[in-house]
CSV table of C-alpha atoms in Angstrom, one decimal:
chain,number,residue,atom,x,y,z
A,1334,UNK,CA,0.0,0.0,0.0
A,1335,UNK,CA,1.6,3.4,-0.9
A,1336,UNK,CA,2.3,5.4,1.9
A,1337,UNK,CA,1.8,8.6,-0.7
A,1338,UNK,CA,-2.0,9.7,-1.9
A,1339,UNK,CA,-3.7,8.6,-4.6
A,1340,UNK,CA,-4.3,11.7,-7.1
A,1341,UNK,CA,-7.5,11.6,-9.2
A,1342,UNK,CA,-6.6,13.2,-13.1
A,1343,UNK,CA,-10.1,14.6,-14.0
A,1344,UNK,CA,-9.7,14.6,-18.0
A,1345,UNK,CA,-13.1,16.7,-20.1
A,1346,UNK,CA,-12.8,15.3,-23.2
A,1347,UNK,CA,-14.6,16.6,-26.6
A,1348,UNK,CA,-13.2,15.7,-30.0
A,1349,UNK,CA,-10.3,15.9,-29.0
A,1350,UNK,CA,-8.2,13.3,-30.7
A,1351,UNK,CA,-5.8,16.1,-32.6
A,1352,UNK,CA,-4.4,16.4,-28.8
A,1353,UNK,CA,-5.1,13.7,-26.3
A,1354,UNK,CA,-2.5,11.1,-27.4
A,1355,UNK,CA,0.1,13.5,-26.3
A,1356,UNK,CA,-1.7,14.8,-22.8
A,1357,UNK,CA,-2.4,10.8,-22.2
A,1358,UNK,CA,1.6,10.5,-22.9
A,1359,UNK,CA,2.2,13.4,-20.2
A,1360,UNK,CA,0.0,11.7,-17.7
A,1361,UNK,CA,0.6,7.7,-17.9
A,1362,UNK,CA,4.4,8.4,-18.1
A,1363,UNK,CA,4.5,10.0,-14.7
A,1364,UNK,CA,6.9,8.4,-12.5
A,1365,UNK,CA,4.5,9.0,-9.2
A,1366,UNK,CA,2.3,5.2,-9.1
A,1367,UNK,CA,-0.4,5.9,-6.8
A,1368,UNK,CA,-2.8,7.8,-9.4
A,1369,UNK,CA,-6.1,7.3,-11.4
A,1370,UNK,CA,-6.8,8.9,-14.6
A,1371,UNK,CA,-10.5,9.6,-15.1
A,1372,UNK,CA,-12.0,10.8,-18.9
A,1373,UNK,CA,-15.4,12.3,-19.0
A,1374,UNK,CA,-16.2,12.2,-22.8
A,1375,UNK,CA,-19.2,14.7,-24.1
A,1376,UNK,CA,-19.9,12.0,-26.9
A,1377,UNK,CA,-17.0,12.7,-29.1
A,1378,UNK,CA,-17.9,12.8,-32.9
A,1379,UNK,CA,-14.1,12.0,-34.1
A,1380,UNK,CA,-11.4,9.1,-32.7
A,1381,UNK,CA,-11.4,10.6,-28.9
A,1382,UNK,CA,-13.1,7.4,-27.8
A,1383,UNK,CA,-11.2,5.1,-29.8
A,1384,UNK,CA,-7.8,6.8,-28.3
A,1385,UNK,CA,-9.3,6.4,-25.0
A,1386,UNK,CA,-10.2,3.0,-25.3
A,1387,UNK,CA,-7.0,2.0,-26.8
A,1388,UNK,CA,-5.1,3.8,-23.9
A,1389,UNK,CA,-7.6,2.3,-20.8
A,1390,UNK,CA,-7.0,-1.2,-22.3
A,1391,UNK,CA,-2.5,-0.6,-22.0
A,1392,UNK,CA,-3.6,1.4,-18.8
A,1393,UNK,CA,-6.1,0.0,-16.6
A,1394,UNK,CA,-5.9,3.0,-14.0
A,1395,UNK,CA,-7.5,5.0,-17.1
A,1396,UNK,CA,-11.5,4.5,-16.5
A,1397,UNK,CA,-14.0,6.7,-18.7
A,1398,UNK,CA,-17.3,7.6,-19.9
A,1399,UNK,CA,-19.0,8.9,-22.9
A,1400,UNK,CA,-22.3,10.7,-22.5
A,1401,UNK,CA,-24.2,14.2,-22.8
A,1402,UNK,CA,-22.9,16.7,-20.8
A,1403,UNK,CA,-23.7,20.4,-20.1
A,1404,UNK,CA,-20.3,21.6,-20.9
A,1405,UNK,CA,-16.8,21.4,-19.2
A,1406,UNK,CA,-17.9,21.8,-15.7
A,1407,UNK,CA,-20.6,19.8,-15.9
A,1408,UNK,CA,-18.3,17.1,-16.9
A,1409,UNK,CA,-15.6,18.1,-14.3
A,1410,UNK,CA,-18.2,17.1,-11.7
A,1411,UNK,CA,-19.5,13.9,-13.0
A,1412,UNK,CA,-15.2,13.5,-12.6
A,1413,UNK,CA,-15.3,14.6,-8.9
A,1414,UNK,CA,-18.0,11.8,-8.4
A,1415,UNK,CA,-15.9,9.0,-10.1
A,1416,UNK,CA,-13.0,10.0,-8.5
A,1417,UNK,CA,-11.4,8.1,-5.7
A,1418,UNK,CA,-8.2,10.1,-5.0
A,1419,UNK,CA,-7.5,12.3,-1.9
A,1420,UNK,CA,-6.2,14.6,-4.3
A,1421,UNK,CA,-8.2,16.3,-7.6
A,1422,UNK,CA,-6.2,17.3,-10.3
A,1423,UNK,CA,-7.8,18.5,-13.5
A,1424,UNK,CA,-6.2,18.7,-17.1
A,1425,UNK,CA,-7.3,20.1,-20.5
A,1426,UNK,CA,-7.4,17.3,-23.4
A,1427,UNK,CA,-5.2,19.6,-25.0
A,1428,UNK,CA,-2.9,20.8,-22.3
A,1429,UNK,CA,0.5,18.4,-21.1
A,1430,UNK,CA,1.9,17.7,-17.6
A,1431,UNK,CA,5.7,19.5,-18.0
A,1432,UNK,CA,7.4,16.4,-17.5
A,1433,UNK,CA,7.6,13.0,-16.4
A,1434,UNK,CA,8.5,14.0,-12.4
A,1435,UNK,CA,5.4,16.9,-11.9
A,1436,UNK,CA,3.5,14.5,-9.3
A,1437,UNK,CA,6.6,12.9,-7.8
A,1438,UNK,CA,7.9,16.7,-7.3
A,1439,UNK,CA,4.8,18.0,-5.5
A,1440,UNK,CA,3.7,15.0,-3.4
A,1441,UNK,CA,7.2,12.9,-3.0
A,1442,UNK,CA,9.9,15.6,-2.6
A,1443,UNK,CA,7.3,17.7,-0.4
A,1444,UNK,CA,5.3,15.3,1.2
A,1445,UNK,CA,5.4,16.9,4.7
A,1446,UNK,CA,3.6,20.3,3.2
A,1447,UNK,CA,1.7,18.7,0.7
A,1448,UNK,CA,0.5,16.6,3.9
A,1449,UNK,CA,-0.5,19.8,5.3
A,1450,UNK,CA,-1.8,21.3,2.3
A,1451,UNK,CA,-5.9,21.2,1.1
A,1452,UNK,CA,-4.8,23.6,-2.2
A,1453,UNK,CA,-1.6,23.3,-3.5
A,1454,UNK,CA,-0.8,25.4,-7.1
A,1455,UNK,CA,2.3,26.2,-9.1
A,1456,UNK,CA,3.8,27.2,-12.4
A,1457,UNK,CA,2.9,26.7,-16.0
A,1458,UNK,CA,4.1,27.5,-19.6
A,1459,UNK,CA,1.6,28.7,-22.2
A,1460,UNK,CA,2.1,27.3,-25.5
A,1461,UNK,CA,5.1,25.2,-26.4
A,1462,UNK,CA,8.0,27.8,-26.1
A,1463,UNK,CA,6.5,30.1,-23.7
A,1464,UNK,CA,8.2,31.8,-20.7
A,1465,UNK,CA,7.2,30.1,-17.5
A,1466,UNK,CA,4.4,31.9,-15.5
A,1467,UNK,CA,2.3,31.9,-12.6
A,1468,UNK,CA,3.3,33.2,-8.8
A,1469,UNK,CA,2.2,33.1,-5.7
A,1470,UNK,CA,-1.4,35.1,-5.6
A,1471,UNK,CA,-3.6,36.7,-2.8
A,1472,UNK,CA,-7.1,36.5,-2.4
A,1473,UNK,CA,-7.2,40.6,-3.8
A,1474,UNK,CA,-5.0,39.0,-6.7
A,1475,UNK,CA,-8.1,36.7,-7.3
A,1476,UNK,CA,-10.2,40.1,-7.8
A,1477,UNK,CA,-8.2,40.5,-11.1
A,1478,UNK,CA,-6.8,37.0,-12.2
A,1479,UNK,CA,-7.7,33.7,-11.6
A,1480,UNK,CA,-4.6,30.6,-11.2
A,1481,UNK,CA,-4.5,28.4,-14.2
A,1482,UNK,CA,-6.6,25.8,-13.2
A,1483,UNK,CA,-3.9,23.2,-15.1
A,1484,UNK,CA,-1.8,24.3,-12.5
A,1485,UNK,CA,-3.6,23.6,-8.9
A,1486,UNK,CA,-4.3,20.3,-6.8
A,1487,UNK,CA,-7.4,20.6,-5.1
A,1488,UNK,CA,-7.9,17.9,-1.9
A,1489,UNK,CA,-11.3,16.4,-2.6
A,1490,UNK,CA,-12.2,18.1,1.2
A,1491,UNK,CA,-12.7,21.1,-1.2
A,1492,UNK,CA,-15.2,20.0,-2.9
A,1493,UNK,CA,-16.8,18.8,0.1
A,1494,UNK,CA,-16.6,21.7,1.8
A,1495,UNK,CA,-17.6,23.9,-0.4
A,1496,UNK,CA,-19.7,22.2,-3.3
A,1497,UNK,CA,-18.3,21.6,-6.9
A,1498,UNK,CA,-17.9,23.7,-9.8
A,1499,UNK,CA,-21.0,25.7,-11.1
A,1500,UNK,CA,-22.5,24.6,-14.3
A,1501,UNK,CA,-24.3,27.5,-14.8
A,1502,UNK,CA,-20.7,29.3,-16.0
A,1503,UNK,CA,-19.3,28.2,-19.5
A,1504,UNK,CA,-15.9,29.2,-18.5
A,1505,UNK,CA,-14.5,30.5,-15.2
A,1506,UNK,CA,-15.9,28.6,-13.2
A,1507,UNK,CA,-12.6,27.5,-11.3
A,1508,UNK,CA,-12.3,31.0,-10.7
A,1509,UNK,CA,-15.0,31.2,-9.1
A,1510,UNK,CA,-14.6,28.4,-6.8
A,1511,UNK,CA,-11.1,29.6,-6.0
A,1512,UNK,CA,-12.5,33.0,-4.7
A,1513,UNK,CA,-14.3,30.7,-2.4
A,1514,UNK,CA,-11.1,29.0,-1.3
A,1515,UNK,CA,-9.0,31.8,-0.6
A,1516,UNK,CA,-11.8,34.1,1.4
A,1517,UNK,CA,-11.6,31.2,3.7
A,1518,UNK,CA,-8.8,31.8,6.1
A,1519,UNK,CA,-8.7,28.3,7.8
A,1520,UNK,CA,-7.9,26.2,4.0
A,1521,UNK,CA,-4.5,25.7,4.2
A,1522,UNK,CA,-2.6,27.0,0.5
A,1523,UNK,CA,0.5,25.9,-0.7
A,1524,UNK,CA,2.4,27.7,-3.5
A,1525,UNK,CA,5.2,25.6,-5.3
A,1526,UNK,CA,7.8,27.3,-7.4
A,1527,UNK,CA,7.8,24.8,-9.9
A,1528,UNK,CA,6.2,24.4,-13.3
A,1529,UNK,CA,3.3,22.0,-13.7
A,1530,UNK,CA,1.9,21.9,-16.5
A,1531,UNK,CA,2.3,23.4,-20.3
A,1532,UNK,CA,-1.0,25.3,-20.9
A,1533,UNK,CA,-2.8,25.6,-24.5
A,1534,UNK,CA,-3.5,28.7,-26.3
A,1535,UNK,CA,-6.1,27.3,-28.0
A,1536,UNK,CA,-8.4,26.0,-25.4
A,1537,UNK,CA,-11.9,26.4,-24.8
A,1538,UNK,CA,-11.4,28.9,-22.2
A,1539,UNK,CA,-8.6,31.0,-24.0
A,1540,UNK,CA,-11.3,31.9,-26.5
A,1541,UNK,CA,-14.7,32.7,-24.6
A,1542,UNK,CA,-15.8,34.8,-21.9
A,1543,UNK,CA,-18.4,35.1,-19.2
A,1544,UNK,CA,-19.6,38.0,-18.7
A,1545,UNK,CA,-20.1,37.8,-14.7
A,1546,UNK,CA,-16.2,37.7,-14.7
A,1547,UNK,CA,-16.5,41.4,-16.5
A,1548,UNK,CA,-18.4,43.1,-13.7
A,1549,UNK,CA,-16.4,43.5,-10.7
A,1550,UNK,CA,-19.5,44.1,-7.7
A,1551,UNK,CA,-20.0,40.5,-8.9
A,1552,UNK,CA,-16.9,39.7,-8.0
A,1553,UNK,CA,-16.6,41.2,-5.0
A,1554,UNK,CA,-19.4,39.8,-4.0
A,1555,UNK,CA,-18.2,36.2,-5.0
A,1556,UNK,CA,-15.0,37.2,-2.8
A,1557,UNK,CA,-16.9,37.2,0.6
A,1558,UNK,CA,-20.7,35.3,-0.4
A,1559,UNK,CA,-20.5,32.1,2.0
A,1560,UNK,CA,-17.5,33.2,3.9
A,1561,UNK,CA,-19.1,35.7,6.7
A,1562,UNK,CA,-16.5,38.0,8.0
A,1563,UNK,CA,-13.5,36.2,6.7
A,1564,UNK,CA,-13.7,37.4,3.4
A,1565,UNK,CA,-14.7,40.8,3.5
A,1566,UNK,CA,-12.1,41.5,6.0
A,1567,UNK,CA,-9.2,39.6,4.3
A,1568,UNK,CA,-10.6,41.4,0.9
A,1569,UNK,CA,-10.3,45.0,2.4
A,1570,UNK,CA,-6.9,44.5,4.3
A,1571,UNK,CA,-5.1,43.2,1.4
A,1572,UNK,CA,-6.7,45.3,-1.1
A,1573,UNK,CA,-5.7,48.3,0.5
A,1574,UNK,CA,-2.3,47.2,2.0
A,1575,UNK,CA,-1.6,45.6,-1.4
A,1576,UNK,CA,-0.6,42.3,0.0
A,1577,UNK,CA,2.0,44.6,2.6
A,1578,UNK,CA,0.0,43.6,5.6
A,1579,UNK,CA,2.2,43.7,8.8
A,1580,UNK,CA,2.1,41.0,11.2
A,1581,UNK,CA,0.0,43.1,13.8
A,1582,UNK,CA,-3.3,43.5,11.7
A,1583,UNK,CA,-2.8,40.3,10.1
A,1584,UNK,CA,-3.4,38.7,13.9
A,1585,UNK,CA,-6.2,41.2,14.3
A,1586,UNK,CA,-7.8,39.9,11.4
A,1587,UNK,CA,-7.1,36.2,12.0
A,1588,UNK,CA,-8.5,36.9,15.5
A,1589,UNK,CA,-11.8,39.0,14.6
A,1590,UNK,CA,-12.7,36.2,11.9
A,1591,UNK,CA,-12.3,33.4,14.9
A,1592,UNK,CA,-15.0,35.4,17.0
A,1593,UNK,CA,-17.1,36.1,14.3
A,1594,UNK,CA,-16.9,33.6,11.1
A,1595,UNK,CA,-20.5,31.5,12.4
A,1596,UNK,CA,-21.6,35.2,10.7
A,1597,UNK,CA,-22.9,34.4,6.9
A,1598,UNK,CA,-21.7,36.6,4.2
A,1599,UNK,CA,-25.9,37.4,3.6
A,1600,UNK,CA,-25.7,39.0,7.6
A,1601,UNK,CA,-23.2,41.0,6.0
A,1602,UNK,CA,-23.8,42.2,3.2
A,1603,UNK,CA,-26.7,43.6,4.6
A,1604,UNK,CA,-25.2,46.3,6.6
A,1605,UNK,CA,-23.0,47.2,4.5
């Protein structure tokens, strides 16, 4: 029995056979052995299916479906369900883990803060010869970016905590549940300075929007909805200390959101 956890790779698929050979190549060839791939096909028109069954047959951690979906995130939930891993890790069908060490590097070389982690991101490269991106963000950085979803292991306690990804967004969805992560003070985050994944200009979400992620009340009130005090003050502090806060008010925040979290962000909002 492996004394590391199992991770759960939660792969949308939707004709995707131009790419998939290559991001199944990035996955099964990882060093780290206690993993499970999961593909949740939308009912492929082209050879996506017959390059999944071919790879699940060499590969019998790969298991699958093929059915209707509502779009991405619908069919990154129906993942979540399947999935038996302490750890979540999602990838586009046409995105590549960096190299054959990614897993081994975050849950082998730093197994005693992965251990303590619940959200652990890192690094990525966009396109093929891109210049490596991605830092470590606040929960004010969230107001204006999200982290490249290819880039971020989410515990499956996330997902319990604080429901899956909303259908109801085409795109940006992640982001949204990531606002959600980081307004909660007590989910322990863990920012590796290492590069995960290469990321796809061409994916789904590199070309569409959603509009909610163009008006910023909305995302404010994303920031703090469901998080009672914790957000809104962590929101304010860092916005206006731009991530300088000293250690003084960053105790007096930690301490007011003890005493007053059991408040919901709807208590709030309405005074205001």
């Amino acid at each position: 029995m492996s004394t590391f956890p199992k991770i759960s790779i939660i792969i949308p698929t939707f004709n995707s056979a131009t790419t998939l050979e290559a991001c199944f190549e990035s996955v099964v060839n990882q060093t780290y052995e206690n993993k499970e791939v999961i593909v949740v096909d939308g009912l492929s028109s082209d050879s996506t299916v017959d390059i999944i069954k071919n790879y699940a047959t060499e590969y019998p951690f790969i298991n699958w479906i093929s059915e209707k979906d509502k779009g991405i995130y619908d069919a990154m939930n129906k993942g979540i369900e399947m999935a038996t891993g302490e750890w979540l890790y999602f990838l586009g069908s046409d995105d590549r883990l960096f190299d054959e060490k990614v897993f081994e590097r975050v849950f082998v070389w730093n197994q005693k803060t992965t251990s303590e982690s619940e959200l652990i991101y890192g690094r990525f490269i966009a396109g093929d010869y891109g210049i490596a991106d991605g830092s470590e963000i606040t929960l004010g950085d969230l107001y204006n970016w999200n982290i490249c979803h290819q880039t971020v292991f989410y515990s499956k306690k996330i997902f319990e905590k604080f429901g899956m990804y909303n259908p109801e967004h085409k795109v940006f969805a992640d982001w949204e549940l990531n606002m959600k992560v980081f307004a909660d003070a007590k989910v322990k985050k863990r920012f590796y300075n290492c590069i995960i994944c290469y990321f796809s200009l061409d994916g789904f979400h590199s070309n569409h929007i959603d509009p909610f992620f163009l008006n910023k009340d909305k995302i404010f009130k994303c920031l703090i909805r469901g998080q009672g005090v914790l957000g809104y003050v962590d929101y304010v502090l860092k916005r206006k200390y731009k991530g300088k806060i000293t250690k003084r008010i960053s105790a007096f925040a930690n301490n007011l959101l003890s005493t007053l979290d059991s408040f919901r962000t709807g208590q709030i909002l309405k005074k205001i």
